[in-house]
Short mmCIF file of C-alpha atoms in Angstrom, two decimals:
data_model
loop_
_atom_site.label_atom_id
_atom_site.label_comp_id
_atom_site.label_asym_id
_atom_site.label_seq_id
_atom_site.Cartn_x
_atom_site.Cartn_y
_atom_site.Cartn_z
CA MET B 1 105.64 105.09 -23.56
CA PRO B 2 102.50 107.60 -22.50
CA LEU B 3 102.55 111.05 -23.02
CA SER B 4 102.91 113.74 -20.98
CA THR B 5 100.08 115.62 -20.00
CA THR B 6 101.60 118.91 -21.61
CA ARG B 7 102.84 117.21 -24.81
CA THR B 8 98.79 115.44 -24.73
CA ARG B 9 97.60 119.37 -24.13
CA LEU B 10 99.11 119.72 -27.58
CA ALA B 11 99.23 117.76 -29.56
CA LEU B 12 95.05 118.24 -28.62
CA PHE B 13 95.72 122.12 -29.29
CA ALA B 14 96.77 121.08 -32.85
CA LEU B 15 94.34 119.43 -33.86
CA ALA B 16 92.12 121.28 -32.66
CA LEU B 17 93.88 124.11 -34.00
CA GLY B 18 92.36 122.89 -37.50
CA GLY B 19 88.84 123.04 -36.83
CA PHE B 20 89.59 126.66 -36.01
CA GLY B 21 90.41 127.21 -39.31
CA ILE B 22 88.55 124.74 -41.01
CA GLY B 23 85.75 126.82 -39.52
CA LEU B 24 87.80 129.93 -41.11
CA THR B 25 87.70 128.68 -44.76
CA GLU B 26 84.46 127.68 -44.76
CA PHE B 27 82.61 130.16 -42.96
CA VAL B 28 84.30 133.18 -43.78
CA ALA B 29 83.05 133.47 -47.59
CA MET B 30 79.83 134.74 -46.21
CA GLY B 31 80.44 137.53 -44.36
CA LEU B 32 82.65 138.19 -47.22
CA LEU B 33 79.53 137.94 -49.66
CA PRO B 34 79.99 141.34 -51.41
CA ASN B 35 83.49 141.38 -51.29
CA LEU B 36 83.76 138.38 -53.63
CA ALA B 37 80.93 139.05 -55.24
CA ALA B 38 81.60 142.42 -56.26
CA ASP B 39 85.27 141.62 -57.60
CA LEU B 40 85.37 138.47 -59.03
CA LEU B 41 81.77 139.29 -60.83
CA PRO B 42 82.42 142.60 -61.94
CA GLY B 43 79.84 143.04 -64.88
CA LEU B 44 77.21 141.29 -62.82
CA TRP B 45 77.67 143.74 -59.86
CA ALA B 46 77.07 146.96 -61.83
CA GLN B 47 73.70 145.24 -63.49
CA SER B 48 72.18 143.93 -60.13
CA HIS B 49 74.31 143.33 -56.85
CA GLU B 50 71.34 140.60 -55.98
CA LEU B 51 72.17 138.61 -59.27
CA ALA B 52 75.88 139.18 -57.94
CA ASN B 53 75.34 137.91 -54.60
CA ALA B 54 73.59 135.37 -55.83
CA LYS B 55 75.88 133.75 -57.91
CA ALA B 56 78.39 134.38 -55.93
CA GLY B 57 76.81 132.32 -53.36
CA TRP B 58 77.89 128.96 -55.52
CA LEU B 59 81.58 129.71 -54.13
CA ILE B 60 79.88 128.53 -51.09
CA SER B 61 77.88 125.51 -52.85
CA ALA B 62 81.56 124.76 -53.91
CA TYR B 63 82.81 124.17 -51.31
CA ALA B 64 79.98 122.10 -48.96
CA LEU B 65 79.93 119.89 -52.21
CA GLY B 66 84.01 119.16 -52.09
CA VAL B 67 82.85 118.15 -48.80
CA VAL B 68 80.92 115.97 -50.16
CA VAL B 69 82.54 113.98 -52.23
CA GLY B 70 85.76 113.79 -49.97
CA ALA B 71 84.09 112.61 -46.88
CA PRO B 72 83.41 109.60 -47.44
CA THR B 73 85.76 109.23 -50.62
CA ILE B 74 88.76 109.75 -47.75
CA ALA B 75 87.58 107.98 -44.71
CA ALA B 76 87.29 105.57 -46.75
CA LEU B 77 90.08 104.25 -48.95
CA ALA B 78 93.02 105.89 -46.28
CA ALA B 79 91.56 104.24 -42.45
CA ARG B 80 94.09 101.56 -42.55
CA PHE B 81 97.03 104.39 -43.33
CA PRO B 82 98.53 105.98 -39.83
CA ARG B 83 96.20 108.67 -38.92
CA LYS B 84 99.05 111.30 -38.64
CA GLN B 85 99.72 111.50 -42.03
CA LEU B 86 96.70 111.61 -42.92
CA LEU B 87 96.44 114.15 -40.80
CA LEU B 88 99.11 116.24 -42.79
CA ALA B 89 98.27 115.00 -46.00
CA CYS B 90 94.95 116.74 -45.50
CA LEU B 91 96.30 119.79 -44.12
CA GLY B 92 98.54 120.45 -47.09
CA VAL B 93 95.70 120.73 -48.95
CA PHE B 94 94.32 123.11 -47.04
CA VAL B 95 97.62 124.95 -47.43
CA LEU B 96 97.72 125.34 -50.78
CA GLY B 97 94.00 125.55 -51.95
CA THR B 98 93.76 128.71 -49.13
CA ILE B 99 96.07 130.14 -51.14
CA ALA B 100 94.51 129.56 -54.69
CA SER B 101 91.76 130.78 -53.51
CA ALA B 102 93.33 133.43 -52.53
CA LEU B 103 95.72 133.85 -55.44
CA LEU B 104 93.42 133.45 -59.22
CA PRO B 105 91.88 135.93 -61.01
CA SER B 106 88.65 134.55 -61.80
CA PHE B 107 85.59 133.86 -60.83
CA GLU B 108 85.29 129.99 -62.40
CA THR B 109 88.91 129.61 -61.02
CA VAL B 110 88.65 130.79 -57.35
CA LEU B 111 84.88 128.16 -57.27
CA ALA B 112 87.17 124.98 -59.02
CA ALA B 113 89.25 126.59 -55.75
CA ARG B 114 86.85 125.94 -53.43
CA PHE B 115 85.64 122.53 -54.04
CA ILE B 116 89.57 121.16 -54.32
CA THR B 117 90.37 122.98 -50.82
CA ALA B 118 87.58 121.41 -48.88
CA LEU B 119 87.67 118.06 -49.88
CA PRO B 120 89.47 116.85 -47.15
CA HIS B 121 87.87 118.42 -44.85
CA GLY B 122 85.06 115.84 -42.86
CA ALA B 123 88.20 113.22 -43.31
CA TYR B 124 90.25 115.38 -41.56
CA PHE B 125 87.74 115.90 -38.25
CA GLY B 126 87.10 112.23 -38.58
CA ILE B 127 90.18 111.00 -38.51
CA ALA B 128 91.06 114.14 -35.46
CA ALA B 129 88.41 113.05 -34.10
CA LEU B 130 89.89 109.28 -33.27
CA VAL B 131 93.64 110.59 -32.07
CA ALA B 132 91.94 112.28 -29.41
CA ALA B 133 89.50 109.61 -27.56
CA SER B 134 92.90 107.30 -27.84
CA LEU B 135 94.73 111.00 -26.23
CA MET B 136 92.17 111.44 -23.76
CA GLY B 137 92.06 107.67 -23.04
CA PRO B 138 89.91 104.99 -21.69
CA GLY B 139 86.52 107.17 -20.98
CA LYS B 140 87.10 109.92 -22.03
CA ARG B 141 86.44 109.47 -26.31
CA GLY B 142 82.90 112.75 -25.44
CA ARG B 143 85.72 115.03 -24.08
CA GLY B 144 88.64 114.42 -27.18
CA VAL B 145 85.63 114.18 -29.82
CA ALA B 146 84.46 117.88 -28.01
CA LEU B 147 87.45 119.30 -27.90
CA VAL B 148 88.40 118.60 -31.70
CA LEU B 149 85.32 120.18 -32.57
CA SER B 150 85.64 123.16 -29.86
CA GLY B 151 87.96 125.02 -32.76
CA LEU B 152 85.24 125.30 -34.87
CA THR B 153 82.86 127.03 -33.21
CA ILE B 154 85.41 129.55 -31.35
CA ALA B 155 85.81 130.21 -35.12
CA ASN B 156 82.83 130.39 -35.73
CA VAL B 157 82.55 133.57 -32.68
CA ILE B 158 85.91 134.91 -32.53
CA GLY B 159 87.79 134.20 -35.55
CA VAL B 160 85.21 133.67 -38.64
CA PRO B 161 83.83 137.80 -37.44
CA ALA B 162 88.28 138.73 -37.05
CA ILE B 163 88.61 137.91 -40.36
CA THR B 164 85.52 138.95 -41.84
CA PHE B 165 86.25 142.57 -41.65
CA LEU B 166 90.17 142.44 -42.03
CA GLY B 167 88.72 141.66 -45.19
CA GLN B 168 86.40 144.28 -45.33
CA GLN B 169 89.91 146.23 -44.63
CA ALA B 170 92.60 144.50 -46.52
CA GLY B 171 90.39 142.31 -49.04
CA TRP B 172 88.50 139.57 -49.31
CA ARG B 173 92.17 137.72 -50.78
CA ILE B 174 94.56 139.39 -47.48
CA ALA B 175 92.25 137.41 -45.63
CA TYR B 176 91.76 133.97 -47.38
CA LEU B 177 95.93 134.56 -47.05
CA VAL B 178 95.13 134.58 -42.84
CA VAL B 179 93.25 131.09 -43.25
CA ALA B 180 96.01 129.06 -45.03
CA ALA B 181 98.74 130.98 -42.60
CA VAL B 182 96.66 128.95 -39.91
CA PHE B 183 96.28 125.25 -41.65
CA ALA B 184 100.37 125.90 -42.49
CA LEU B 185 101.21 126.59 -38.95
CA THR B 186 98.56 124.10 -37.99
CA PHE B 187 100.49 121.18 -39.68
CA VAL B 188 103.33 122.56 -37.89
CA ALA B 189 101.78 122.05 -34.81
CA VAL B 190 101.13 118.83 -35.57
CA MET B 191 104.38 117.18 -37.19
CA LEU B 192 105.86 118.56 -34.11
CA VAL B 193 103.49 117.32 -31.20
CA VAL B 194 100.25 114.85 -32.17
CA PRO B 195 102.50 111.25 -32.18
CA PHE B 196 102.70 108.45 -34.81
CA GLN B 197 99.52 106.25 -34.50
CA LEU B 198 98.34 103.36 -36.45
CA GLY B 199 95.27 103.03 -39.04
CA ASP B 200 92.98 100.11 -39.06
CA ALA B 201 94.80 97.03 -39.84
CA SER B 202 91.28 95.72 -40.01
CA ALA B 203 89.37 98.46 -42.16
CA THR B 204 88.92 97.67 -45.62
CA MET B 205 86.52 100.14 -47.83
CA LYS B 206 83.76 97.40 -49.31
CA ARG B 207 83.15 97.19 -44.70
CA GLU B 208 83.58 101.19 -44.33
CA LEU B 209 80.56 101.05 -47.47
CA ARG B 210 79.04 98.93 -46.49
CA ALA B 211 77.18 101.91 -44.58
CA PHE B 212 75.45 103.08 -47.27
CA THR B 213 73.01 100.06 -47.34
CA ARG B 214 71.48 100.68 -44.36
CA PRO B 215 68.25 103.22 -44.92
CA GLN B 216 69.05 103.72 -41.88
CA VAL B 217 71.61 105.82 -42.19
CA TRP B 218 70.26 107.46 -45.51
CA LEU B 219 67.76 109.08 -42.93
CA ALA B 220 70.54 110.16 -40.85
CA LEU B 221 71.83 111.69 -43.90
CA LEU B 222 68.71 114.21 -45.19
CA ILE B 223 67.90 114.87 -41.79
CA GLY B 224 71.03 116.10 -40.97
CA SER B 225 71.25 118.44 -44.74
CA LEU B 226 67.99 118.89 -44.47
CA GLY B 227 67.90 120.86 -40.83
CA PHE B 228 72.01 123.04 -41.99
CA GLY B 229 70.56 123.72 -45.35
CA GLY B 230 67.51 125.57 -43.59
CA PHE B 231 70.41 127.56 -41.96
CA PHE B 232 72.34 127.68 -44.17
CA ALA B 233 70.20 129.41 -46.75
CA VAL B 234 69.93 132.26 -43.86
CA TYR B 235 74.28 132.73 -43.49
CA THR B 236 74.86 131.83 -47.23
CA TYR B 237 73.48 135.92 -47.47
CA VAL B 238 73.34 137.29 -43.52
CA SER B 239 76.44 140.21 -44.45
CA PRO B 240 73.86 141.86 -47.31
CA LEU B 241 70.82 141.47 -44.98
CA ALA B 242 72.19 142.59 -42.43
CA THR B 243 73.38 145.90 -44.35
CA ASN B 244 70.71 146.24 -47.54
CA VAL B 245 67.28 145.16 -44.93
CA THR B 246 68.41 145.32 -42.14
CA GLY B 247 70.16 148.58 -42.23
CA LEU B 248 73.67 147.65 -40.34
CA ASP B 249 76.16 149.53 -41.65
CA VAL B 250 79.13 147.12 -43.01
CA SER B 251 81.12 148.01 -39.54
CA LEU B 252 78.57 146.33 -37.45
CA VAL B 253 78.48 142.67 -40.07
CA PRO B 254 80.94 141.21 -38.03
CA PHE B 255 78.87 141.92 -34.47
CA VAL B 256 76.09 140.20 -36.84
CA LEU B 257 78.44 136.73 -36.68
CA VAL B 258 79.30 136.85 -33.44
CA ALA B 259 75.27 136.03 -32.87
CA ALA B 260 75.23 133.57 -34.64
CA GLY B 261 78.83 131.73 -33.96
CA LEU B 262 77.71 132.27 -30.05
CA GLY B 263 73.90 130.50 -30.76
CA MET B 264 75.67 127.57 -32.82
CA THR B 265 78.34 127.35 -29.58
CA ILE B 266 75.90 127.10 -26.92
CA GLY B 267 73.84 125.19 -29.29
CA ASN B 268 75.72 122.22 -30.59
CA PHE B 269 76.28 122.27 -25.54
CA PHE B 270 72.84 121.38 -24.67
CA GLY B 271 72.46 119.66 -28.78
CA GLY B 272 74.76 117.01 -27.29
CA ARG B 273 73.32 117.21 -23.87
CA GLY B 274 70.13 116.56 -25.63
CA ALA B 275 71.49 113.61 -26.72
CA ASP B 276 72.35 111.51 -24.92
CA HIS B 277 69.54 111.50 -22.82
CA SER B 278 67.27 110.81 -26.23
CA ILE B 279 68.66 110.99 -30.02
CA MET B 280 65.36 111.14 -31.22
CA GLY B 281 63.74 113.46 -29.08
CA THR B 282 66.39 116.18 -29.17
CA LEU B 283 66.21 116.26 -33.21
CA PHE B 284 62.53 117.24 -33.18
CA VAL B 285 62.28 120.00 -30.31
CA CYS B 286 65.78 121.53 -32.60
CA PHE B 287 63.42 121.53 -35.30
CA GLY B 288 60.92 122.96 -33.65
CA LEU B 289 63.12 126.51 -32.37
CA PHE B 290 64.78 126.24 -36.05
CA ALA B 291 60.85 127.02 -36.95
CA ILE B 292 60.29 129.18 -34.89
CA SER B 293 63.47 130.83 -35.24
CA LEU B 294 62.93 131.11 -39.06
CA ALA B 295 59.70 132.60 -38.22
CA GLY B 296 60.52 134.84 -36.27
CA LEU B 297 63.52 136.10 -38.54
CA ALA B 298 61.79 136.55 -41.62
CA LEU B 299 58.75 138.56 -39.79
CA THR B 300 61.53 141.07 -37.82
CA GLY B 301 65.27 140.77 -38.91
CA GLN B 302 63.99 144.41 -40.83
CA THR B 303 65.50 145.25 -37.35
CA PRO B 304 68.12 145.05 -35.26
CA VAL B 305 66.13 143.75 -32.61
CA GLY B 306 64.85 141.29 -34.43
CA LEU B 307 67.82 140.16 -36.68
CA PHE B 308 70.41 138.99 -33.53
CA ILE B 309 68.25 138.40 -31.44
CA PHE B 310 66.55 135.90 -34.17
CA VAL B 311 70.25 135.18 -35.99
CA PHE B 312 71.58 133.69 -32.95
CA MET B 313 68.95 131.59 -32.31
CA VAL B 314 69.16 129.84 -35.98
CA GLY B 315 72.43 129.50 -35.07
CA GLY B 316 71.74 128.12 -32.01
CA SER B 317 68.87 125.57 -33.38
CA ALA B 318 70.94 124.37 -35.86
CA ALA B 319 73.61 123.68 -34.17
CA ALA B 320 72.40 121.23 -31.89
CA LEU B 321 70.83 119.13 -34.41
CA SER B 322 74.61 118.81 -35.09
CA PRO B 323 75.47 115.70 -32.33
CA ALA B 324 72.09 114.29 -32.88
CA ILE B 325 72.94 113.72 -35.35
CA GLN B 326 76.68 112.41 -35.52
CA THR B 327 75.61 110.89 -32.48
CA ARG B 328 71.84 108.95 -34.61
CA LEU B 329 74.75 107.80 -37.82
CA MET B 330 77.28 106.56 -35.47
CA ASP B 331 74.06 104.35 -33.78
CA VAL B 332 73.10 103.24 -37.60
CA ALA B 333 76.44 102.82 -38.97
CA GLY B 334 77.77 99.31 -37.52
CA ASP B 335 81.30 98.45 -37.75
CA SER B 336 81.41 101.32 -40.79
CA GLN B 337 82.77 104.50 -37.51
CA THR B 338 85.14 105.45 -39.48
CA LEU B 339 83.04 106.42 -42.64
CA ALA B 340 80.37 107.58 -39.71
CA ALA B 341 82.44 110.37 -38.22
CA ALA B 342 83.66 111.65 -41.94
CA ILE B 343 79.85 111.45 -44.19
CA ASN B 344 78.59 113.71 -40.70
CA HIS B 345 80.36 116.76 -42.28
CA SER B 346 78.57 115.35 -45.81
CA ALA B 347 74.93 115.84 -44.40
CA LEU B 348 76.27 120.03 -43.27
CA ASN B 349 77.81 120.64 -46.43
CA ILE B 350 74.56 119.42 -48.79
CA GLY B 351 72.49 121.29 -46.44
CA ASN B 352 75.37 124.08 -47.09
CA SER B 353 75.32 123.87 -50.70
CA LEU B 354 70.91 123.66 -50.37
CA GLY B 355 70.84 125.93 -48.78
CA ALA B 356 73.36 128.45 -50.67
CA TRP B 357 71.92 127.43 -54.00
CA LEU B 358 68.22 127.84 -53.01
CA GLY B 359 68.75 130.86 -51.19
CA GLY B 360 69.93 132.62 -54.08
CA VAL B 361 67.41 130.94 -56.10
CA THR B 362 64.75 133.31 -54.11
CA ILE B 363 66.69 136.45 -54.20
CA ALA B 364 68.10 135.81 -57.72
CA ALA B 365 63.61 136.15 -57.88
CA GLY B 366 64.21 139.51 -56.60
CA LEU B 367 61.98 137.90 -54.16
CA GLY B 368 64.52 140.05 -51.59
CA TYR B 369 67.00 139.43 -48.68
CA LEU B 370 65.07 137.78 -46.07
CA SER B 371 63.03 134.57 -48.57
CA PRO B 372 66.10 132.42 -47.80
CA ALA B 373 64.45 132.97 -44.20
CA TRP B 374 61.18 131.38 -45.59
CA VAL B 375 63.21 128.61 -47.16
CA GLY B 376 63.99 127.32 -43.96
CA LEU B 377 60.90 126.99 -43.15
CA LEU B 378 59.37 125.73 -45.98
CA LEU B 379 63.21 122.82 -45.50
CA CYS B 380 62.05 121.72 -42.04
CA ALA B 381 58.51 119.95 -42.97
CA PRO B 382 60.82 117.27 -44.74
CA GLY B 383 63.31 116.85 -42.05
CA VAL B 384 60.64 115.54 -39.80
CA ALA B 385 59.01 114.23 -42.20
CA LEU B 386 62.12 111.74 -42.30
CA ALA B 387 62.91 111.79 -38.63
CA LEU B 388 59.32 109.95 -37.74
CA VAL B 389 59.82 107.41 -40.73
CA SER B 390 63.13 106.86 -38.55
CA VAL B 391 61.41 106.26 -35.56
CA ALA B 392 58.61 104.06 -37.11
CA MET B 393 61.21 101.79 -39.00
CA GLN B 394 63.38 101.65 -35.81
CA ARG B 395 60.16 100.88 -33.86
CA GLY B 396 59.14 97.68 -36.23
CA PRO B 397 61.89 95.42 -35.67
CA ALA B 398 61.91 96.83 -32.07
CA ARG B 399 58.28 95.08 -32.20
CA ARG B 400 58.23 92.23 -34.36
CA SER B 401 61.55 91.49 -31.47
CA SER B 402 59.31 91.29 -28.72
CA ASP B 403 56.08 89.93 -30.47
CA LEU B 404 58.37 86.99 -30.64
CA GLU B 405 59.83 86.33 -27.59
CA VAL B 406 56.04 86.85 -26.33
CA GLU B 407 55.08 83.81 -28.51
CA SER B 408 58.20 82.20 -27.11
CA ALA B 409 57.00 82.29 -23.69
CA SER B 410 53.94 81.82 -24.53
CA LEU B 411 54.62 78.22 -26.74
CA GLU B 412 56.63 77.32 -23.05
CA VAL B 413 53.91 77.61 -20.49
CA GLN B 414 51.23 75.72 -23.12
CA PRO B 415 53.34 72.14 -22.14
CA ALA B 416 52.89 72.65 -18.51
CA ALA B 417 49.34 73.45 -18.97
CA ASP B 418 49.05 70.31 -20.60
CA ASP B 419 51.11 68.29 -18.43
CA ALA B 420 48.54 69.60 -15.43
CA ARG B 421 44.82 68.16 -16.97
CA VAL B 422 46.51 65.53 -17.56
#
């Protein structure tokens, strides 16, 4: 029996609410990094704020590594199971993991909780996208996927700045409990309004993992990791950058996050439109804009105008990479589509972990809070190089195929010419 329009809209809203919660739990640590460092690493904080902030960045890396591990594992193992039950299981882990993050006493235990919380991240987005596509019906798949991802982008515009402000006023642990409440609300909403759907009965772990035998899949993953590595090198330390280098009051940090979130939302929209016309062309343009934005931030981030303009541009150019990489993965993954939908988030969070770590290394070395922008700029070069390799590999088989067609046509014409001479 078809769902009513109201039930369909409520189901899509419930799925998007999960994306909103994931955006909160993934990104709120960036705005509250000094608060986390001061509370969980008091001895190191008293010794050096920079060293404490750099080590607190491990919490962001731990979450990113959890996404990297969980996305392909859950997607490969669980593709056959009913989708609603999988969504509820993912949300249950988010609720419990976020509560644990808020209540555990030590840096090491919170670090472990962040890793566990992240495990269902990619699987949730992959499964929710499939459910949304089926709810929207034929010809509206893209809109359904966009609705799910809209929760993530809205989180960066509204949710993360709001939760950052709450954490600054009431403490970071209260902020995380509010995020856990968002996940609990999503759990109830999905349970009540999302219809039951069977999984992919033909899916096997072997079939899904076959994607990893394709070189183009690995190239797409590496391109995404390097691109978002540059973004997270900057975004992880945007709070201390704004206060310690630009000289803004801590109350203005949420507005810096709003600028980044607006850039990400707009960039995601234009990146998707660009990918419809030319995936690789979009990647090259976005990497160029990304490099310009990072250099601009590194050179002008000590001024409020430079900070706001180039944080917006860094967020926009980085986010524009995401739909192009997602589309590229789906194109080159063959019949491993469930895995392709999930491992895009693995690629982005490899970049998250890599960027947070490298940015922390340069800060701990005494190079300052603008140094991560130069780290991001350096990561652009191999990203562009790998994109060029991917294009060259794609053109190779196409050129050989064209040569074979020409040769075949030549052989067909040759007998006719011989007959004419006779």
